Coordinates of C-alpha atoms in Angstrom, one line a residue:
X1 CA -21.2 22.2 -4.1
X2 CA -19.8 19.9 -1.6
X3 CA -20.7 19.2 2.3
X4 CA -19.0 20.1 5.1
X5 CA -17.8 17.4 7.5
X6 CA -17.8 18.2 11.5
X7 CA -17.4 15.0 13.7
X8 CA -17.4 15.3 17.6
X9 CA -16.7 12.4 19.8
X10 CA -15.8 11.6 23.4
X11 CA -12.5 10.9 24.1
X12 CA -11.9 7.4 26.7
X13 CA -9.5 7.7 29.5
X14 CA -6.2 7.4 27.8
X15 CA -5.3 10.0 25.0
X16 CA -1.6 9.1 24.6
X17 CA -2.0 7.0 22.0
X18 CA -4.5 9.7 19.8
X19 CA -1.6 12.4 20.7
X20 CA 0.7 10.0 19.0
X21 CA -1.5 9.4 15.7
X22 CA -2.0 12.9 15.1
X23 CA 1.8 14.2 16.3
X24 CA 2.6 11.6 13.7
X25 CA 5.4 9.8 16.5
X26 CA 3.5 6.7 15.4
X27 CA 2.7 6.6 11.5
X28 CA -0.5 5.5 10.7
X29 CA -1.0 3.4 7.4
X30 CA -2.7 5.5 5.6
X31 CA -0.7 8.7 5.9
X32 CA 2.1 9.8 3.3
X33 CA 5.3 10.1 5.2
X34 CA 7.2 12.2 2.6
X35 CA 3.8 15.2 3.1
X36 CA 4.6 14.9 7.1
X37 CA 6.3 17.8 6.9
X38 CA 3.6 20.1 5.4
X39 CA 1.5 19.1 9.0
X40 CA 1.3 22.3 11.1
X41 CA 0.0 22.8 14.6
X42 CA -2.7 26.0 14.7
X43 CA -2.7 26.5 18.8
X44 CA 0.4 27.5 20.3
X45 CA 0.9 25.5 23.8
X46 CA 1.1 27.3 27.0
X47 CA 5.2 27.4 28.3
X48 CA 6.5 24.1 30.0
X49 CA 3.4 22.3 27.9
X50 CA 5.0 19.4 25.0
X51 CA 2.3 18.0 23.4
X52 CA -1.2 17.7 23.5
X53 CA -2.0 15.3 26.2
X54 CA 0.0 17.5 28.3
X55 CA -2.2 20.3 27.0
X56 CA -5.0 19.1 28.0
X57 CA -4.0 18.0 31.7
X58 CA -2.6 22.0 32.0
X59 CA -6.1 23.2 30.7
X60 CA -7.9 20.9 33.4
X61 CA -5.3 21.7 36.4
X62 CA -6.0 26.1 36.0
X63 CA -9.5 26.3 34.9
X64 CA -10.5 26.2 38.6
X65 CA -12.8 23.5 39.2
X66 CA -13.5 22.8 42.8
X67 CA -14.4 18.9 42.4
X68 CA -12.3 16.0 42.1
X69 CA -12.4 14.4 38.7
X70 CA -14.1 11.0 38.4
X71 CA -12.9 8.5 37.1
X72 CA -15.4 7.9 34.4
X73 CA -15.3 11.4 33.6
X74 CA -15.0 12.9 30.0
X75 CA -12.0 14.7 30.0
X76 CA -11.5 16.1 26.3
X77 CA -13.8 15.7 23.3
X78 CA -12.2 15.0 19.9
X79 CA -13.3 17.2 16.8
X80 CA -12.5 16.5 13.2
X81 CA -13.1 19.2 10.8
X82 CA -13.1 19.2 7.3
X83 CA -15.0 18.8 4.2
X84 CA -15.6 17.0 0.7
X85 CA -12.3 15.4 -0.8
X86 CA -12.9 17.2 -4.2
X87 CA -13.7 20.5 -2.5
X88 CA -11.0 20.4 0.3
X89 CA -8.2 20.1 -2.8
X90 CA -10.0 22.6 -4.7
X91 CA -9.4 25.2 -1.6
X92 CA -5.7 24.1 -1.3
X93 CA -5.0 24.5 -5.1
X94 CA -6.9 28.3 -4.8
X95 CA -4.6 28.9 -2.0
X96 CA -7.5 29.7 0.2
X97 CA -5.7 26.8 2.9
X98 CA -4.6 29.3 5.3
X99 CA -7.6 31.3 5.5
X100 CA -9.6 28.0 5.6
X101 CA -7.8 27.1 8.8
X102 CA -8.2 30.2 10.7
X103 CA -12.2 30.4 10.1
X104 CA -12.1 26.8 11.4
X105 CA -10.0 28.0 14.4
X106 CA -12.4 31.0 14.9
X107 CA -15.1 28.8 14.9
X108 CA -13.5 26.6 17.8
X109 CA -13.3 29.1 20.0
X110 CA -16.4 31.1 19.9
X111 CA -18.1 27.9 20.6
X112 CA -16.5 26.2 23.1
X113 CA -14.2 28.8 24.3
X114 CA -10.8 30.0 23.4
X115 CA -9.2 28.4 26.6
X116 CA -11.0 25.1 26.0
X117 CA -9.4 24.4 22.9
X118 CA -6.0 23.5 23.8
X119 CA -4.8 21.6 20.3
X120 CA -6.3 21.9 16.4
X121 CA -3.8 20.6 14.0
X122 CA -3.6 20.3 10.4
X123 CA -3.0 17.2 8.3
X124 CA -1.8 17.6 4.9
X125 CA -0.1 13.6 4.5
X126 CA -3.7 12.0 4.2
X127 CA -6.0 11.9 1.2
X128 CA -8.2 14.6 2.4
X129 CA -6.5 17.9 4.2
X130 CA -8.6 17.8 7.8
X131 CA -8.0 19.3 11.5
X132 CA -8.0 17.4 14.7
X133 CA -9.1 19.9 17.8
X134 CA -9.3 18.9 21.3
X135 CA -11.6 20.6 23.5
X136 CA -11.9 20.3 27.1
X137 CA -15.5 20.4 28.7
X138 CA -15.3 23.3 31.2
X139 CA -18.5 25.0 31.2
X140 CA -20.1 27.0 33.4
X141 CA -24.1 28.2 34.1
X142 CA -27.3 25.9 35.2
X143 CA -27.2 22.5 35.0
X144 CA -29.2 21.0 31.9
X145 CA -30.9 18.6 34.3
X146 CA -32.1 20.9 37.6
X147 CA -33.8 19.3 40.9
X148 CA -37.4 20.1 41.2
X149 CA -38.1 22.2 44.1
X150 CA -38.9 20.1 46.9
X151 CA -41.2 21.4 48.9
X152 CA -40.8 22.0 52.9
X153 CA -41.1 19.0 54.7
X154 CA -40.0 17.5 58.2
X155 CA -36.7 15.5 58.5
X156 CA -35.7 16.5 54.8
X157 CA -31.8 17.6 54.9
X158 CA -30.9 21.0 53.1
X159 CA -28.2 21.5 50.9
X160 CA -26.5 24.7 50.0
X161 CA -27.1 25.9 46.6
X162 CA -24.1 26.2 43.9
X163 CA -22.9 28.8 42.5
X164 CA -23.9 28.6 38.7
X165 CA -20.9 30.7 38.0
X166 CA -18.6 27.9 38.8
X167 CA -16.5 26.1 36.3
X168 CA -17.5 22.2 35.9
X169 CA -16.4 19.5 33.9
X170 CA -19.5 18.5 32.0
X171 CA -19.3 17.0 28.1
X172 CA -22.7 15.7 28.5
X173 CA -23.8 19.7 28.5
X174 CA -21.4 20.5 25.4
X175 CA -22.7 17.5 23.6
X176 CA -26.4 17.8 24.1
X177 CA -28.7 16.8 21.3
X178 CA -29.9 20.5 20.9
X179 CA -26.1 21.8 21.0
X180 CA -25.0 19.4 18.3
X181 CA -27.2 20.1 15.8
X182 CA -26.7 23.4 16.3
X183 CA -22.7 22.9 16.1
X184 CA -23.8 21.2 12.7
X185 CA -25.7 25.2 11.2
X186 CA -23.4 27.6 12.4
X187 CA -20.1 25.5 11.0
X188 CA -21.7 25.4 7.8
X189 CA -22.9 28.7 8.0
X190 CA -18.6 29.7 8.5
X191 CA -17.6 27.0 5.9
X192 CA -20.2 29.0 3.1
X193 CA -17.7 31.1 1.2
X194 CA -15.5 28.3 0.3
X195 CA -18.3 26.5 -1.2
X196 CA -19.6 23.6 1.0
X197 CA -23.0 23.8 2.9
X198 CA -24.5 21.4 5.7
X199 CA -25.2 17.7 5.3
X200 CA -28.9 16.4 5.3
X201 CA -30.2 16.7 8.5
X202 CA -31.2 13.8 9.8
X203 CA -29.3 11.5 7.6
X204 CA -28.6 7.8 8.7
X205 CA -25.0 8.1 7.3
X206 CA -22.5 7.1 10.2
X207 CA -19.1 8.3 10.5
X208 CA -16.5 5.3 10.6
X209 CA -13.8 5.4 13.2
X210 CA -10.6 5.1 12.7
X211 CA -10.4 2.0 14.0
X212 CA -13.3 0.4 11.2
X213 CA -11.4 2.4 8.7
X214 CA -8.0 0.1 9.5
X215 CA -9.7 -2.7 10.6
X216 CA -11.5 -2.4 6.7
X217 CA -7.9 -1.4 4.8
X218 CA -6.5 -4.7 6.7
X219 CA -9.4 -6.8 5.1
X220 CA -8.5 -5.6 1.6
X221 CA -5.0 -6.1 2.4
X222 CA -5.7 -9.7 3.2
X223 CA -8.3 -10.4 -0.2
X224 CA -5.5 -8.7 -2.0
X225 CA -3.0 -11.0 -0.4
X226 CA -5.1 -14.1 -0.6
X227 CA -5.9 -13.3 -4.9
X228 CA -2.5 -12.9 -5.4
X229 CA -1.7 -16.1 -3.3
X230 CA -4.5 -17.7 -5.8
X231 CA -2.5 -16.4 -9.0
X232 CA 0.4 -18.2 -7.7
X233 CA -1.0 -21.3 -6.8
X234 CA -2.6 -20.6 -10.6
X235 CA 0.2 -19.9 -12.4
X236 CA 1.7 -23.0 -10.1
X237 CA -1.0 -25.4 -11.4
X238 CA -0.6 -24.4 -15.1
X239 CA 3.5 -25.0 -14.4
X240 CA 2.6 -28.5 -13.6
X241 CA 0.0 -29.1 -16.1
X242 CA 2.8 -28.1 -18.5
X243 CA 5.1 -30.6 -17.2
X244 CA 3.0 -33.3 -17.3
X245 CA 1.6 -32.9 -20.8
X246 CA 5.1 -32.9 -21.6
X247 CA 5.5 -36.0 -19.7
X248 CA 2.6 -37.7 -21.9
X249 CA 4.1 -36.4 -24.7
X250 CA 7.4 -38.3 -23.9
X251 CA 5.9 -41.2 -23.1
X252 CA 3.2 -41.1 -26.2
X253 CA 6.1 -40.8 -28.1
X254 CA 8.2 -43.7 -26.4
X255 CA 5.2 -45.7 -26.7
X256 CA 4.3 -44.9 -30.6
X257 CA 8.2 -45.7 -31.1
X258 CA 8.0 -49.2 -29.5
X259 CA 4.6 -50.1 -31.3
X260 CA 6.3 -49.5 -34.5
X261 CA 9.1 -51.4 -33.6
X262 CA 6.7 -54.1 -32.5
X263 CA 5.2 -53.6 -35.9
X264 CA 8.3 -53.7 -38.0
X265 CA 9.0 -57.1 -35.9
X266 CA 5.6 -58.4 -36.5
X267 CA 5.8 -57.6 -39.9
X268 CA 9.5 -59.1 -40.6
X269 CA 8.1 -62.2 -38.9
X270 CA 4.8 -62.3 -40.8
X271 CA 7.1 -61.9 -44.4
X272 CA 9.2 -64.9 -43.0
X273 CA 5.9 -66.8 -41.7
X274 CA 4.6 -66.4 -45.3
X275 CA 7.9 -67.7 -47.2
X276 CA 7.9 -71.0 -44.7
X277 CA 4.3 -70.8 -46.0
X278 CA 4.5 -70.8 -49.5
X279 CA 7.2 -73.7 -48.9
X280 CA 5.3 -75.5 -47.1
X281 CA 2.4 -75.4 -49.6
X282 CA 4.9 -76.6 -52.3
X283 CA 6.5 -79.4 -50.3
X284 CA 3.1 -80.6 -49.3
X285 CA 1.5 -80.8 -52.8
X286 CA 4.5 -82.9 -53.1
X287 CA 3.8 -85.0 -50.4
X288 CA 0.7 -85.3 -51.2
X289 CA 1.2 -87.1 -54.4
X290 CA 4.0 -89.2 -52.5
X291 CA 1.5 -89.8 -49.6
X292 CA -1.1 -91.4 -52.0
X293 CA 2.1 -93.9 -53.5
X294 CA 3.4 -94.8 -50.1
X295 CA 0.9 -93.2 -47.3
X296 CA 3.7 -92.4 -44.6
X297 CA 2.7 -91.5 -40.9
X298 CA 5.3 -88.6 -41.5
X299 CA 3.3 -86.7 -43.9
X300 CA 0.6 -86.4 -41.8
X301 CA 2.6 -85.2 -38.9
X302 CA 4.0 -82.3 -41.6
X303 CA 0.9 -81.3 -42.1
X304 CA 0.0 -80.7 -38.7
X305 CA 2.6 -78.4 -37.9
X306 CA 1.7 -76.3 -41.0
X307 CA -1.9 -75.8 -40.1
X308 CA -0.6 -74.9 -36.5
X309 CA 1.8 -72.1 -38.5
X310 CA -1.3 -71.0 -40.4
X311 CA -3.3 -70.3 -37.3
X312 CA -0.1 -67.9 -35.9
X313 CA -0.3 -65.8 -38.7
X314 CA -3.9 -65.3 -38.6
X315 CA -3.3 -64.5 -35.0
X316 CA -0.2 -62.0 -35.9
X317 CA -2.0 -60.5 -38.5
X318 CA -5.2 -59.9 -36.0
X319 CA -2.5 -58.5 -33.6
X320 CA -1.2 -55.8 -35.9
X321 CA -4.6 -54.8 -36.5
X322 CA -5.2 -54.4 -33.0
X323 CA -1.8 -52.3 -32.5
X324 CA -2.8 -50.5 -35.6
X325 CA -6.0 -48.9 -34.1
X326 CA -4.7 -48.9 -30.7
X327 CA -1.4 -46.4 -31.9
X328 CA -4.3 -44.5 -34.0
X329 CA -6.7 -44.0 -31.1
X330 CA -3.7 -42.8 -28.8
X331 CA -2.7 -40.2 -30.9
X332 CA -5.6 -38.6 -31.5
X333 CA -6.1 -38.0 -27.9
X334 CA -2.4 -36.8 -27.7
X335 CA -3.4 -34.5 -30.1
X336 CA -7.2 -33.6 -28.5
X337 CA -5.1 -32.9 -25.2
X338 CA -2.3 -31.0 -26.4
X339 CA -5.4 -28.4 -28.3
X340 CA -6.8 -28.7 -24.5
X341 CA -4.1 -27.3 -22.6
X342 CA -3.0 -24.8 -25.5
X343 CA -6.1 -23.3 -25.2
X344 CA -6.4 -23.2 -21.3
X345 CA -2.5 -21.7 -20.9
X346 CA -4.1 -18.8 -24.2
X347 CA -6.8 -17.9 -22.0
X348 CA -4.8 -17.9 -18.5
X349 CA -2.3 -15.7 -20.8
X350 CA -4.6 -13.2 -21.5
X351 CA -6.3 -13.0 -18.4
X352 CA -3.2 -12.4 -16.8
X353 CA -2.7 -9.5 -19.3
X354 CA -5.8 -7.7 -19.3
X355 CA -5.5 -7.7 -15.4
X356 CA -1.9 -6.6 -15.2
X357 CA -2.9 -3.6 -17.5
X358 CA -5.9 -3.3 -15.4
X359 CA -3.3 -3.0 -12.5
X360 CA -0.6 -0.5 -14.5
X361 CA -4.0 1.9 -15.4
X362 CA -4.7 2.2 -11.9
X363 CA -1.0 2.7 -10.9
X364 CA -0.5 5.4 -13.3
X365 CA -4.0 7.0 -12.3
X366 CA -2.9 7.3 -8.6
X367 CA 0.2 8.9 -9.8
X368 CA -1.3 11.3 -12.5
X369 CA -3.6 12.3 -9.4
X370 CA -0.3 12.5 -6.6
X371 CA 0.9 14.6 -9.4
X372 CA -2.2 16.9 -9.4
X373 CA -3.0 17.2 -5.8
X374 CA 0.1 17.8 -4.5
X375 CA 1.9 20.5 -6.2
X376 CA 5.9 19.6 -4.3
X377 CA 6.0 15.8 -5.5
X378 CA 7.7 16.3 -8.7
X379 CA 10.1 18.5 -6.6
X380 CA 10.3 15.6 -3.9
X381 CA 11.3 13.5 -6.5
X382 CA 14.2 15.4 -7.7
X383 CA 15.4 16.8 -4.1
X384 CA 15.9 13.0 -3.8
X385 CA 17.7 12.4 -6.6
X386 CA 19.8 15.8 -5.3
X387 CA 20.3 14.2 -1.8
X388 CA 22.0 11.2 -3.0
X389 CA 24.0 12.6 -5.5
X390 CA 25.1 15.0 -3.3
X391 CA 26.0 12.0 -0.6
X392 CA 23.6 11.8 1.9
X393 CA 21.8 8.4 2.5
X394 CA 18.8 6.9 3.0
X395 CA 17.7 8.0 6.2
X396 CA 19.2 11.4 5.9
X397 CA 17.7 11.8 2.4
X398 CA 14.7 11.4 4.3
X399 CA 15.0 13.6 7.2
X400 CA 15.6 16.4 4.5
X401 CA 12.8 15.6 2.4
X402 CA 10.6 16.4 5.5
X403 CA 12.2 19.8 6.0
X404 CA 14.1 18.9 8.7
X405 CA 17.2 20.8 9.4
X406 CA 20.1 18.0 9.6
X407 CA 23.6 18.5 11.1
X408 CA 26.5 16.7 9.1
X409 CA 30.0 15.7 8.9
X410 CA 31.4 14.1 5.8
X411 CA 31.9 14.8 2.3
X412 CA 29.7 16.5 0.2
X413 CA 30.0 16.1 -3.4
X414 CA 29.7 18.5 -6.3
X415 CA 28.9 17.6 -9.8
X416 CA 29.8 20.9 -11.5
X417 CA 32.9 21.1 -10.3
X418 CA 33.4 17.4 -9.9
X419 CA 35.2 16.9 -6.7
X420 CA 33.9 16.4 -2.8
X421 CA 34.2 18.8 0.3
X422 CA 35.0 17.9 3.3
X423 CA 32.8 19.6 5.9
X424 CA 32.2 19.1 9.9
X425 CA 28.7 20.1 11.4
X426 CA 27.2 22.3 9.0
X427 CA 23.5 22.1 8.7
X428 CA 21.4 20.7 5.8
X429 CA 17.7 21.4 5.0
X430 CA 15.8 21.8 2.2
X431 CA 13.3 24.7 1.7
X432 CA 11.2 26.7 -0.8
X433 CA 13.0 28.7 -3.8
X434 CA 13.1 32.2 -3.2
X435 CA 12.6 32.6 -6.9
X436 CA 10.5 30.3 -7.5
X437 CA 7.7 29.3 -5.1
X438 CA 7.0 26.2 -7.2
X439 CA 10.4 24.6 -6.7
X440 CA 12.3 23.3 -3.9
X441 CA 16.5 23.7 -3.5
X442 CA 19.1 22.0 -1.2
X443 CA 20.5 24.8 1.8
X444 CA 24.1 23.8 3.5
X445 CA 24.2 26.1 6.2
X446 CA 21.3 28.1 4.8
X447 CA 23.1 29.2 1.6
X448 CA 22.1 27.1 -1.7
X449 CA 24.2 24.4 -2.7
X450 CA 25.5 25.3 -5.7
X451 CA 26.5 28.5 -4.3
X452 CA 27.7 27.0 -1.0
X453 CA 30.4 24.7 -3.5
X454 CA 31.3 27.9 -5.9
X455 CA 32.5 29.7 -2.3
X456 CA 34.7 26.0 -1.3
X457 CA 35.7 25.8 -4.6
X458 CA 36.9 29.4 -4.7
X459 CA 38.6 29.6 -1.7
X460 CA 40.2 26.0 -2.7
X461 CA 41.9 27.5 -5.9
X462 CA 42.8 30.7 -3.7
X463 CA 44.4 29.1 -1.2
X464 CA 46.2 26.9 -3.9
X465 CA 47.6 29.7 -6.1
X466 CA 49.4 31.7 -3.0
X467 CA 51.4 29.2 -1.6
X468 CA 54.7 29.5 -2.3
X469 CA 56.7 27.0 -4.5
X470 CA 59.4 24.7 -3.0
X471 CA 62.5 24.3 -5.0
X472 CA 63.2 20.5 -6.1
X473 CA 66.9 21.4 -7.1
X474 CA 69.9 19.5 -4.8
X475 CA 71.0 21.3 -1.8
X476 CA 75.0 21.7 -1.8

């Protein structure tokens, strides 16, 4: 069993831009604009009255009052009506709407008075169905705060006593403490056959404005904003990461091919450095024995230079080593790297995937639940797919999705007989199925479509077959 919800606020000076929220002139973000349409006004204005600001300046300019207005004066309160989201569809889907609104409206007037409420409308584009009343203050009857008798003194000035039966502009009187609890019982006491009861009394719950509530759907617009700002500079960083691992790559590679270059080099030269070797081992044993028959200064300079080759080798053969390791060591951490980043861009990869299902659940819950609550979306859908087909556009497709009656001058096209009509001011709207409550169907000139383009077609091929045929023989 749900609760039933019954806010009451004073209005500021300036209701022109309220009139324009709930006459939906001005959209509000949170409203459906294709459920506009199903918005309906309960209080017929008095003649020569627009809207509801104007409604409410008639109501204070005829009910009489005798005192000028101040300027800080409350001159409407606001009262939103409604009840518990789950409860409020539940009475919509049992068709018990209608009835719904005129209890409310009943209510509105018994307690404040059936001139004071000069608007109540219904709004069926938001989540939760929900009427907006305006009531204007006039009261009449004792003061709440009365003078104490003064008693009879010298050089005290007299006033005349008012009449109690004089209208006054007073929300402080409507909106007493006393009064708005008891506006809380006997709303939920009228609300009790459609299953919602009063709230706790006493609760610490606060109603948010509708200012708070945009101010808060502006914050989540912005974290929104900002995480999928972070995704992208994510999904930027890992772009880069990629590039530059593939730059290491490159140059690992580059490098690995030059070291074995160096290393084939080294190697050729080591090969050679051994022959000359080997040679010089053989030419000095030779030398040797010559050396100890003749002792020549040139021997010993020959053996010299091959001690100095020996020493290069070593130091070629130390070198290779060195590259050796060095190529070994680099491409292990090419490798440790490369398993780095795989594994980061797997995990970023499936992150990305679980929340982009996360995000298509969601999706597909809000429209499984559009779906539900609102019976005409499917039928929406369609109409719009009728409009353009037909050859309307954008902005006329959604005039007529609203209900709107539209005037047009064009050509309307026709898929069963597949050919287009030219027509000059008829008038378009789309309403209800006579045969079928459930569905909606496309009216030119408040005929069906379909029907309308048999009756063209008809008279087309009527027209056609009785005019007379012109010879094409020569004239003589």
């Amino acid at each position: 069993m749900g609760y039933v919800v019954l806010h009451l606020d004073k209005s500021p000076d300036n209701e022109v831009p309220m009139t324009a929220h709930i006459a939906r002139t001005k959209m509000p973000p949170n409203a459906m604009p294709e459920l506009t349409y199903l918005n309906e006004e309960l209080v017929e204005f008095p003649e020569g009255v627009a809207d509801r600001t104007e409604a409410i300046n008639h109501r204070l300019e005829h009910a009489g009052l005798t005192r000028k207005i101040g300027t800080n004066q409350v001159r409407v309160i606001r009262v939103m009506l409604t009840g518990t989201q789950e409860d409020m569809l539940r009475i919509v889907q049992e068709g018990c709407l209608k009835a719904w609104c005129a209890d409310n409206l009943e209510w509105l007037r018994k307690t404040f008075g059936i001139e004071n409420v000069v608007s109540a409308v219904l709004h069926m584009d938001e989540a939760t169905p929900h009427i907006h009343a305006a009531v204007v203050p006039i009261v009449t009857g004792e003061r709440r705060k009365v003078r104490k008798v003064q008693t009879d003194e010298l050089n005290k000035r007299k006033y005349r006593t008012k009449s109690a039966s004089r209208p006054r502009l007073c929300a402080d009187d409507v909106m007493s403490r006393v009064k708005l609890k008891e506006y809380q019982d006997t709303y939920a006491a009228a609300m009790a056959k459609y299953g919602l009861q009063r709230g706790i009394d006493g609760s610490k719950a606060r109603h948010v404005t509708t200012q708070e509530f945009y101010r808060n759907a502006i914050a989540r617009q912005q974290n929104l904003q900002d995480n999928i700002g972070k995704l992208l500079r994510i999904e930027e960083e890992k772009r880069k990461a990629v590039e530059h691992a593939t730059e290491q790559e490159q140059t690992a590679r580059e490098q690995l091919r030059r070291t074995a270059a160096e290393l084939n080099a080294v190697k050729g030269e080591l090969k050679t450095e051994r022959l000359k070797n080997s040679a010089a081992e053989v030419g000095s044993t030779i030398l040797d024995g010559i050396g100890s028959m003749i002792g020549t200064s040139k021997v010993k300079r020959q053996e010299q230079e091959i001690g100095v080759l020996r020493q290069e080798v070593a130091a070629r053969e130390e070198t290779i080593e060195i590259l050796q390791t060095k190529i070994q060591t680099m491409q292990a951490d090419h490798r440790q790297e490369l398993t780095t980043i795989q594994a980061r861009q797997a995990a970023e990869t499936t992150n990305l995937t679980k929340r982009h299902e996360s995000e298509m659940s969601l999706l597909k819950a809000i429209i499984s639940k559009a779906v539900k609550w609102f019976p005409y979306f499917r039928e929406m859908l369609r109409m719009e797919n009728v409009c353009r087909t037909v050859g309307f556009n954008d902005e006329q497709t959604t005039t007529l999705i609203k209900g709107k009656p539209l005037e047009y001058s064009g050509e309307l096209y026709s898929e069963e007989h597949n050919c287009k009509f030219t027509v000059e001011r008829i008038t378009a709207q789309i309403t209800t199925d006579p045969t079928d409550k459930r569905k909606l169907q496309l009216n030119i000139d408040k005929e069906p479509f379909k029907e309308w383009c048999r009756g063209k077609f008809e008279k087309a091929r009527h027209f056609f077959s009785q005019e007379p045929r012109q010879s094409k023989g020569f004239k003589r």
